[in-house]
Tab-separated table of C-alpha atoms and ligand atoms in Angstrom:
chain	number	residue	atom	x	y	z
A	21	UNK	CA	12.914	-9.518	-13.033
A	22	UNK	CA	16.216	-9.136	-14.909
A	23	UNK	CA	17.165	-6.549	-17.426
A	24	UNK	CA	17.253	-9.188	-20.184
A	25	UNK	CA	14.679	-9.050	-22.959
A	26	UNK	CA	13.986	-5.498	-22.173
A	27	UNK	CA	13.891	-2.768	-24.913
A	28	UNK	CA	15.464	-0.369	-22.854
A	29	UNK	CA	18.073	-1.736	-20.541
A	30	UNK	CA	19.485	0.164	-17.783
A	31	UNK	CA	23.370	0.972	-17.381
A	32	UNK	CA	22.916	2.498	-14.053
A	33	UNK	CA	20.454	2.675	-11.230
A	34	UNK	CA	20.377	5.290	-8.533
A	35	UNK	CA	19.044	4.834	-5.168
A	36	UNK	CA	17.573	8.070	-3.563
A	37	UNK	CA	16.604	8.071	0.065
A	38	UNK	CA	13.691	10.583	0.803
A	39	UNK	CA	12.271	11.780	3.922
A	40	UNK	CA	9.020	13.663	3.734
A	41	UNK	CA	7.091	14.956	6.902
A	42	UNK	CA	3.535	13.605	7.106
A	43	UNK	CA	0.915	16.375	7.871
A	44	UNK	CA	-0.277	14.497	10.864
A	45	UNK	CA	1.544	11.456	12.924
A	46	UNK	CA	0.029	8.153	11.668
A	47	UNK	CA	-0.620	5.702	14.379
A	48	UNK	CA	-1.330	2.267	14.039
A	49	UNK	CA	-1.316	-0.920	16.395
A	50	UNK	CA	2.456	-1.397	15.512
A	51	UNK	CA	3.634	2.404	15.909
A	52	UNK	CA	3.613	5.828	15.042
A	53	UNK	CA	4.995	7.260	11.835
A	54	UNK	CA	5.666	11.012	11.613
A	55	UNK	CA	7.759	11.047	8.237
A	56	UNK	CA	7.829	8.901	5.018
A	57	UNK	CA	10.996	7.208	4.836
A	58	UNK	CA	11.516	5.788	1.466
A	59	UNK	CA	14.028	4.565	-1.230
A	60	UNK	CA	13.357	5.607	-4.752
A	61	UNK	CA	14.939	3.514	-7.450
A	62	UNK	CA	15.945	5.444	-10.659
A	63	UNK	CA	16.635	3.189	-13.530
A	64	UNK	CA	18.577	4.839	-16.075
A	65	UNK	CA	19.264	4.071	-19.828
A	66	UNK	CA	22.125	5.607	-22.018
A	67	UNK	CA	19.618	7.643	-23.975
A	68	UNK	CA	18.681	9.835	-21.141
A	69	UNK	CA	15.395	7.649	-20.340
A	70	UNK	CA	14.802	6.774	-16.846
A	71	UNK	CA	12.243	4.888	-14.929
A	72	UNK	CA	11.084	5.178	-11.488
A	73	UNK	CA	10.089	2.834	-8.650
A	74	UNK	CA	9.250	3.186	-4.953
A	75	UNK	CA	10.336	0.983	-2.090
A	76	UNK	CA	7.131	0.336	0.320
A	77	UNK	CA	9.489	-0.480	3.274
A	78	UNK	CA	8.724	1.672	6.353
A	79	UNK	CA	11.698	2.978	8.643
A	80	UNK	CA	11.386	-0.008	11.050
A	81	UNK	CA	10.504	-3.641	10.583
A	82	UNK	CA	7.182	-3.672	12.338
A	83	UNK	CA	4.461	-3.821	9.560
A	84	UNK	CA	6.623	-6.609	8.057
A	85	UNK	CA	10.095	-7.861	8.317
A	86	UNK	CA	11.626	-5.449	5.772
A	87	UNK	CA	12.633	-1.950	6.592
A	88	UNK	CA	14.204	1.001	4.816
A	89	UNK	CA	17.992	0.540	5.955
A	90	UNK	CA	17.488	-3.362	4.937
A	91	UNK	CA	16.006	-2.642	1.664
A	92	UNK	CA	18.613	-0.075	0.753
A	93	UNK	CA	21.338	-2.738	1.318
A	94	UNK	CA	19.813	-5.701	-0.415
A	95	UNK	CA	19.121	-3.486	-3.486
A	96	UNK	CA	22.527	-1.898	-3.585
A	97	UNK	CA	24.614	-5.362	-2.825
A	98	UNK	CA	22.537	-7.803	-4.469
A	99	UNK	CA	19.228	-6.970	-6.576
A	100	UNK	CA	20.590	-3.792	-8.644
A	101	UNK	CA	23.937	-5.494	-9.472
A	102	UNK	CA	22.268	-8.658	-10.682
A	103	UNK	CA	19.797	-6.498	-12.813
A	104	UNK	CA	22.449	-4.546	-14.432
A	105	UNK	CA	24.266	-7.894	-15.525
A	106	UNK	CA	21.115	-9.450	-16.515
A	107	UNK	CA	21.431	-12.288	-13.931
A	108	UNK	CA	19.296	-13.615	-11.356
A	109	UNK	CA	19.822	-12.371	-7.949
A	110	UNK	CA	18.940	-15.435	-6.242
A	111	UNK	CA	17.652	-13.512	-3.226
A	112	UNK	CA	14.993	-14.784	-0.904
A	113	UNK	CA	12.466	-12.618	0.597
A	114	UNK	CA	12.730	-9.053	0.356
A	115	UNK	CA	9.447	-8.439	-1.297
A	116	UNK	CA	9.441	-4.757	-0.960
A	117	UNK	CA	13.007	-4.145	-2.522
A	118	UNK	CA	12.225	-6.368	-5.318
A	119	UNK	CA	8.835	-4.677	-6.194
A	120	UNK	CA	10.763	-1.162	-6.117
A	121	UNK	CA	13.343	-2.563	-8.541
A	122	UNK	CA	10.804	-4.207	-10.881
A	123	UNK	CA	8.620	-1.086	-10.963
A	124	UNK	CA	11.439	0.940	-12.018
A	125	UNK	CA	12.771	-1.241	-14.630
A	126	UNK	CA	9.079	-1.807	-15.907
A	127	UNK	CA	8.509	2.122	-15.869
A	128	UNK	CA	11.850	2.729	-17.809
A	129	UNK	CA	10.670	-0.107	-20.480
A	130	UNK	CA	7.258	1.235	-20.858
A	131	UNK	CA	8.261	4.710	-21.332
A	132	UNK	CA	10.623	3.816	-23.849
A	133	UNK	CA	7.467	2.094	-25.744
A	134	UNK	CA	5.134	5.084	-24.928
A	135	UNK	CA	2.775	2.741	-23.065
A	136	UNK	CA	1.274	3.603	-19.593
A	137	UNK	CA	1.337	1.107	-16.893
A	138	UNK	CA	-2.427	0.895	-16.467
A	139	UNK	CA	-2.588	-0.016	-20.077
A	140	UNK	CA	0.213	-2.798	-19.676
A	141	UNK	CA	-1.435	-4.256	-16.448
A	142	UNK	CA	-4.661	-4.522	-18.217
A	143	UNK	CA	-6.463	-1.748	-16.621
A	144	UNK	CA	-10.147	-1.083	-17.738
A	145	UNK	CA	-11.202	2.356	-15.999
A	146	UNK	CA	-9.679	5.827	-16.182
A	147	UNK	CA	-10.749	6.763	-12.659
A	148	UNK	CA	-10.450	4.596	-9.245
A	149	UNK	CA	-12.562	4.845	-6.271
A	150	UNK	CA	-10.734	6.124	-3.190
A	151	UNK	CA	-11.069	5.588	0.687
A	152	UNK	CA	-8.939	6.683	3.292
A	153	UNK	CA	-6.996	4.978	6.365
A	154	UNK	CA	-7.406	6.883	9.454
A	155	UNK	CA	-4.596	6.507	12.349
A	156	UNK	CA	-5.579	5.619	15.986
A	157	UNK	CA	-6.441	8.930	17.958
A	158	UNK	CA	-6.501	9.048	21.883
A	159	UNK	CA	-9.045	11.738	21.599
A	160	UNK	CA	-12.220	10.465	19.698
A	161	UNK	CA	-13.532	14.210	18.896
A	162	UNK	CA	-10.368	14.486	16.960
A	163	UNK	CA	-11.084	11.018	15.148
A	164	UNK	CA	-14.834	12.124	14.414
A	165	UNK	CA	-13.647	15.495	12.804
A	166	UNK	CA	-10.954	13.591	10.649
A	167	UNK	CA	-13.930	11.226	9.552
A	168	UNK	CA	-16.194	14.433	8.813
A	169	UNK	CA	-13.184	15.968	6.847
A	170	UNK	CA	-13.003	12.853	4.356
A	171	UNK	CA	-16.468	12.124	4.231
A	172	UNK	CA	-17.177	15.526	3.177
A	173	UNK	CA	-14.374	15.308	0.562
A	174	UNK	CA	-16.179	12.680	-1.134
A	175	UNK	CA	-14.000	9.521	0.197
A	176	UNK	CA	-15.853	6.593	-0.549
A	177	UNK	CA	-14.806	4.452	2.408
A	178	UNK	CA	-13.345	5.194	5.580
A	179	UNK	CA	-11.007	2.809	7.414
A	180	UNK	CA	-10.247	2.997	11.101
A	181	UNK	CA	-7.137	1.629	12.718
A	182	UNK	CA	-7.787	-0.331	16.009
A	183	UNK	CA	-5.820	-2.230	18.503
A	184	UNK	CA	-7.099	-4.236	21.481
A	185	UNK	CA	-8.661	-1.712	23.791
A	186	UNK	CA	-9.137	0.882	21.429
A	187	UNK	CA	-11.518	-1.098	19.133
A	188	UNK	CA	-15.488	-1.559	19.854
A	189	UNK	CA	-15.918	1.869	21.606
A	190	UNK	CA	-14.132	3.668	18.921
A	191	UNK	CA	-16.171	1.855	15.898
A	192	UNK	CA	-19.486	2.481	18.173
A	193	UNK	CA	-18.869	6.269	18.243
A	194	UNK	CA	-17.854	6.608	14.840
A	195	UNK	CA	-20.727	4.367	13.317
A	196	UNK	CA	-23.236	6.448	15.835
A	197	UNK	CA	-21.937	9.709	14.013
A	198	UNK	CA	-22.194	8.062	10.509
A	199	UNK	CA	-24.871	5.662	10.142
A	200	UNK	CA	-24.608	5.038	6.456
A	201	UNK	CA	-20.837	5.449	5.524
A	202	UNK	CA	-18.823	2.538	3.975
A	203	UNK	CA	-16.609	1.833	7.321
A	204	UNK	CA	-13.996	-0.830	7.836
A	205	UNK	CA	-11.380	-1.645	10.709
A	206	UNK	CA	-7.592	-2.486	10.265
A	207	UNK	CA	-5.805	-4.414	13.190
A	208	UNK	CA	-2.651	-5.050	11.771
A	209	UNK	CA	-2.274	-8.160	13.258
A	210	UNK	CA	-2.549	-7.009	16.781
A	211	UNK	CA	-5.224	-9.706	17.926
A	212	UNK	CA	-4.941	-13.506	19.036
A	213	UNK	CA	-7.167	-16.349	18.070
A	214	UNK	CA	-8.235	-16.552	21.745
A	215	UNK	CA	-9.646	-12.822	21.085
A	216	UNK	CA	-12.089	-14.194	18.614
A	217	UNK	CA	-15.250	-13.649	20.993
A	218	UNK	CA	-14.337	-10.150	21.335
A	219	UNK	CA	-13.756	-9.588	17.509
A	220	UNK	CA	-17.181	-11.140	16.984
A	221	UNK	CA	-18.929	-8.213	18.516
A	222	UNK	CA	-17.703	-5.976	15.588
A	223	UNK	CA	-20.434	-7.612	13.692
A	224	UNK	CA	-23.129	-5.326	14.939
A	225	UNK	CA	-21.402	-2.243	13.056
A	226	UNK	CA	-22.296	-3.325	9.297
A	227	UNK	CA	-18.540	-3.042	8.567
A	228	UNK	CA	-17.577	-3.851	5.050
A	229	UNK	CA	-14.757	-5.926	6.188
A	230	UNK	CA	-12.435	-6.333	9.236
A	231	UNK	CA	-8.741	-6.191	7.938
A	232	UNK	CA	-5.918	-8.423	9.211
A	233	UNK	CA	-7.158	-9.251	12.717
A	234	UNK	CA	-4.495	-11.909	13.231
A	235	UNK	CA	-0.973	-12.650	12.676
A	236	UNK	CA	0.725	-12.876	9.285
A	237	UNK	CA	0.980	-16.532	9.443
A	238	UNK	CA	-2.296	-17.394	10.868
A	239	UNK	CA	-3.973	-18.661	7.709
A	240	UNK	CA	-6.207	-21.309	9.459
A	241	UNK	CA	-6.608	-18.862	12.523
A	242	UNK	CA	-8.300	-16.361	10.110
A	243	UNK	CA	-10.281	-19.395	8.605
A	244	UNK	CA	-11.590	-20.336	12.228
A	245	UNK	CA	-12.532	-16.847	12.799
A	246	UNK	CA	-14.147	-16.205	9.707
A	247	UNK	CA	-16.366	-19.193	10.117
A	248	UNK	CA	-17.733	-17.546	13.394
A	249	UNK	CA	-18.214	-14.047	11.999
A	250	UNK	CA	-20.451	-12.454	9.602
A	251	UNK	CA	-18.163	-9.378	8.884
A	252	UNK	CA	-15.808	-10.411	5.946
A	253	UNK	CA	-12.286	-10.682	6.784
A	254	UNK	CA	-9.826	-8.798	4.599
A	255	UNK	CA	-6.518	-10.105	4.523
A	256	UNK	CA	-3.347	-7.723	4.062
A	257	UNK	CA	-0.283	-8.785	5.884
A	258	UNK	CA	-1.001	-12.574	5.376
A	259	UNK	CA	-0.974	-12.247	1.436
A	260	UNK	CA	2.776	-12.474	0.598
A	261	UNK	CA	2.339	-14.087	-2.744
A	262	UNK	CA	-0.163	-15.749	-5.200
A	263	UNK	CA	0.426	-19.055	-3.586
A	264	UNK	CA	-0.540	-17.797	-0.298
A	265	UNK	CA	-3.512	-15.874	-1.667
A	266	UNK	CA	-4.649	-19.179	-3.700
A	267	UNK	CA	-4.292	-21.232	-0.075
A	268	UNK	CA	-6.154	-18.331	1.794
A	269	UNK	CA	-8.997	-18.566	-0.714
A	270	UNK	CA	-9.058	-22.273	-0.603
A	271	UNK	CA	-9.426	-22.721	3.315
A	272	UNK	CA	-11.744	-19.591	3.490
A	273	UNK	CA	-9.340	-17.541	5.495
A	274	UNK	CA	-10.997	-14.181	3.956
A	275	UNK	CA	-13.472	-13.021	1.770
A	276	UNK	CA	-11.721	-9.820	0.484
A	277	UNK	CA	-8.026	-9.243	-0.166
A	278	UNK	CA	-5.954	-6.055	0.126
A	279	UNK	CA	-3.050	-6.185	-2.737
A	280	UNK	CA	-0.053	-4.179	-2.114
A	281	UNK	CA	2.611	-4.629	-5.003
A	282	UNK	CA	5.425	-3.975	-2.611
A	283	UNK	CA	4.004	-6.680	0.014
A	284	UNK	CA	3.898	-9.482	-2.768
A	285	UNK	CA	7.022	-8.670	-4.455
A	286	UNK	CA	5.938	-6.661	-7.331
A	287	UNK	CA	3.426	-5.708	-9.943
A	288	UNK	CA	3.280	-8.882	-11.685
A	289	UNK	CA	2.591	-10.872	-8.655
A	290	UNK	CA	0.037	-8.516	-7.663
A	291	UNK	CA	-1.703	-9.100	-11.212
A	292	UNK	CA	-1.606	-12.776	-10.615
A	293	UNK	CA	-3.288	-12.358	-7.195
A	294	UNK	CA	-5.718	-10.378	-8.838
A	295	UNK	CA	-6.419	-12.821	-11.438
A	296	UNK	CA	-6.848	-15.758	-9.121
A	297	UNK	CA	-9.106	-13.701	-6.795
A	298	UNK	CA	-11.223	-12.760	-9.641
A	299	UNK	CA	-11.654	-16.278	-10.933
A	300	UNK	CA	-12.727	-17.317	-7.195
A	301	UNK	CA	-15.157	-14.370	-6.840
A	302	UNK	CA	-13.070	-12.787	-4.405
A	303	UNK	CA	-13.123	-8.841	-4.670
A	304	UNK	CA	-9.732	-6.980	-4.064
A	305	UNK	CA	-8.755	-3.566	-3.429
A	306	UNK	CA	-5.382	-1.678	-3.695
A	307	UNK	CA	-3.701	-1.294	-0.259
A	308	UNK	CA	-1.111	1.584	0.545
A	309	UNK	CA	2.075	2.154	2.306
A	310	UNK	CA	1.742	5.941	2.786
A	311	UNK	CA	3.528	6.298	-0.519
A	312	UNK	CA	4.644	9.310	-2.272
A	313	UNK	CA	3.638	10.115	-5.629
A	314	UNK	CA	5.843	7.718	-7.290
A	315	UNK	CA	4.571	4.780	-5.425
A	316	UNK	CA	0.837	6.243	-5.616
A	317	UNK	CA	1.056	6.537	-9.437
A	318	UNK	CA	1.713	2.611	-9.796
A	319	UNK	CA	-0.842	1.593	-7.135
A	320	UNK	CA	-3.501	3.788	-9.094
A	321	UNK	CA	-2.597	2.035	-12.452
A	322	UNK	CA	-2.805	-1.503	-10.507
A	323	UNK	CA	-6.269	-0.449	-9.104
A	324	UNK	CA	-7.554	0.146	-12.647
A	325	UNK	CA	-7.788	-3.697	-13.247
A	326	UNK	CA	-11.475	-4.951	-13.297
A	327	UNK	CA	-11.398	-6.983	-10.009
A	328	UNK	CA	-10.448	-3.889	-7.756
A	329	UNK	CA	-13.949	-3.530	-7.126
A	330	UNK	CA	-13.865	-1.824	-3.598
A	331	UNK	CA	-12.130	1.738	-2.643
A	332	UNK	CA	-8.353	1.570	-2.221
A	333	UNK	CA	-5.978	3.356	0.249
A	334	UNK	CA	-5.505	5.434	-2.721
A	335	UNK	CA	-5.591	8.827	-1.111
A	336	UNK	CA	-4.856	12.287	-2.164
A	337	UNK	CA	-1.496	13.673	-1.537
A	338	UNK	CA	-2.767	16.329	0.696
A	339	UNK	CA	-3.863	13.549	3.012
A	340	UNK	CA	-0.301	12.707	3.741
A	341	UNK	CA	2.084	15.562	2.935
A	342	UNK	CA	2.094	19.376	2.533
A	343	UNK	CA	4.154	18.804	-0.541
A	344	UNK	CA	4.521	15.469	-2.419
A	345	UNK	CA	7.506	14.482	-4.532
A	346	UNK	CA	5.423	14.355	-7.732
A	347	UNK	CA	2.604	16.616	-8.897
A	348	UNK	CA	-0.104	16.240	-6.312
A	349	UNK	CA	-2.704	13.556	-6.602
A	350	UNK	CA	-6.037	14.957	-6.272
A	351	UNK	CA	-9.329	13.215	-5.154
A	352	UNK	CA	-12.346	14.811	-6.898
A	353	UNK	CA	-15.481	15.806	-5.097
A	354	UNK	CA	-17.217	12.585	-6.195
A	355	UNK	CA	-14.524	10.364	-4.429
A	356	UNK	CA	-12.437	9.404	-7.345
A	357	UNK	CA	-9.043	9.872	-8.537
A	358	UNK	CA	-7.717	9.751	-12.342
A	359	UNK	CA	-5.444	6.935	-13.242
A	360	UNK	CA	-2.173	8.600	-14.978
A	361	UNK	CA	-2.351	7.780	-18.692
A	362	UNK	CA	1.158	9.040	-19.617
A	363	UNK	CA	4.011	6.549	-20.582
A	364	UNK	CA	4.890	4.239	-17.793
A	365	UNK	CA	3.672	5.637	-14.397
A	366	UNK	CA	2.986	8.856	-15.978
A	367	UNK	CA	4.751	11.081	-13.431
A	368	UNK	CA	8.217	11.771	-12.027
A	369	UNK	CA	9.825	13.300	-8.999
A	370	UNK	CA	9.825	17.074	-9.345
A	371	UNK	CA	13.676	18.205	-9.287
A	372	UNK	CA	12.850	21.011	-6.436
A	373	UNK	CA	11.147	18.100	-4.310
A	374	UNK	CA	13.937	15.798	-4.819
A	375	UNK	CA	16.464	18.601	-3.735
A	376	UNK	CA	14.327	19.028	-0.724
A	377	UNK	CA	13.680	15.844	0.432
A	378	UNK	CA	16.613	13.558	-0.629
A	379	UNK	CA	18.894	12.712	2.232
A	380	UNK	CA	21.325	10.177	0.651
A	381	UNK	CA	21.911	9.090	-2.994
A	382	UNK	CA	23.903	6.019	-4.162
A	383	UNK	CA	24.687	5.361	-7.921
A	384	UNK	CA	25.439	1.820	-9.173
A	385	UNK	CA	26.780	1.257	-12.665
A	386	UNK	CA	27.619	-1.590	-14.788
A	387	UNK	CA	31.072	-2.557	-14.431
B	406	OSB	O1	-2.108	-2.019	7.056
B	406	OSB	O2	-2.831	-1.111	5.312
B	406	OSB	C1	-2.060	-0.855	6.028
B	406	OSB	C2	-0.143	2.254	6.092
B	406	OSB	C3	1.218	1.824	6.593
B	406	OSB	C4	1.302	0.285	6.565
B	406	OSB	C5	0.273	-0.347	6.746
B	406	OSB	C6	-0.949	0.232	6.345
B	406	OSB	C7	-1.119	1.491	5.951
B	406	OSB	C8	-2.297	2.086	5.760
B	406	OSB	C9	-2.375	3.364	5.058
B	406	OSB	O3	-3.390	1.567	6.479
B	406	OSB	C10	-2.457	3.321	3.884
B	406	OSB	C11	-2.105	4.330	2.835
B	406	OSB	O4	-3.144	5.319	2.926
B	406	OSB	O5	-1.196	4.690	2.328
B	407	MG	MG1	-3.681	-3.025	6.431
């Protein structure tokens, strides 16, 4: 997206790198995270109005090919200069960097018009159902304690991260302790097609879905696996665009889709995927990238669209941080969270929090 055609055009963009420690290390099949290392995009108009976006890229390119340092450079040297001059950047890839800039420009625009992001995107509800994604734990008692904590807090779906060797027994133990909760697993692409027989044993645990068992580019591999499995497959990493989503649905590679605005290059593309999945009868839910309140606010607005029919990884601030960048997001005892209804994303980073967590700031102005 360019600045052209916007009521509020930015004359400067600040890139702010923040580091926020997590309350608990988050381990997946691709690595362990101990802090959120993110870039905030702050789009500024002459009249003091500003718009905010958060880049979903993580510190290392392990979830996808993007990472924070790379995203910072592609924003600084290509995407932001193009946006400031209203030209097409011509950049291929870098979905998360593009999504962050798009979000900031859209937030600026919507704030100037006094329209909430949820209303702009076509949201139909003022609260969304929340799930939680729990990292891999060596000690199963600790994992059970975590599940207990979030079930008691009202969360409507528990997702367990799995990897080869830490899968069936983990699910067996959690399912035995919590026979009736809504339970899912996420492999983050850790399995090979040859592991299909092993993955099929997950069918006995009544999971809502198994998320991204195979590699990002394994569209047909997932279709083969889904044919032999009762548990629905939910795709995350594979769904990089509306085109891929349409192909995945066509070849029946999944029955559920996780939508993350960063992974698909922005909110517009996310809405396109929402719409085509809805037309095909495929439910979607809003994924997360352990975002601060800035990214979370935009995710909540997206999750208010009608086909977001399953609880998202839209957890409360306290699940991630001792202190968030924004006013904390809170999950009510009924497992739902309010969708911000103020102009734009409806929240902004608190100045004291920015002071505490910002580690690098770079201003880019129109020439
Ligand atoms: O695969 O959904 C994922 C976090 C970082 C990267 C990838 C994923 C996740 C999560 C947690 O599962 C989502 C969240 O709570 O924000
Ligand atoms: Mg996932």
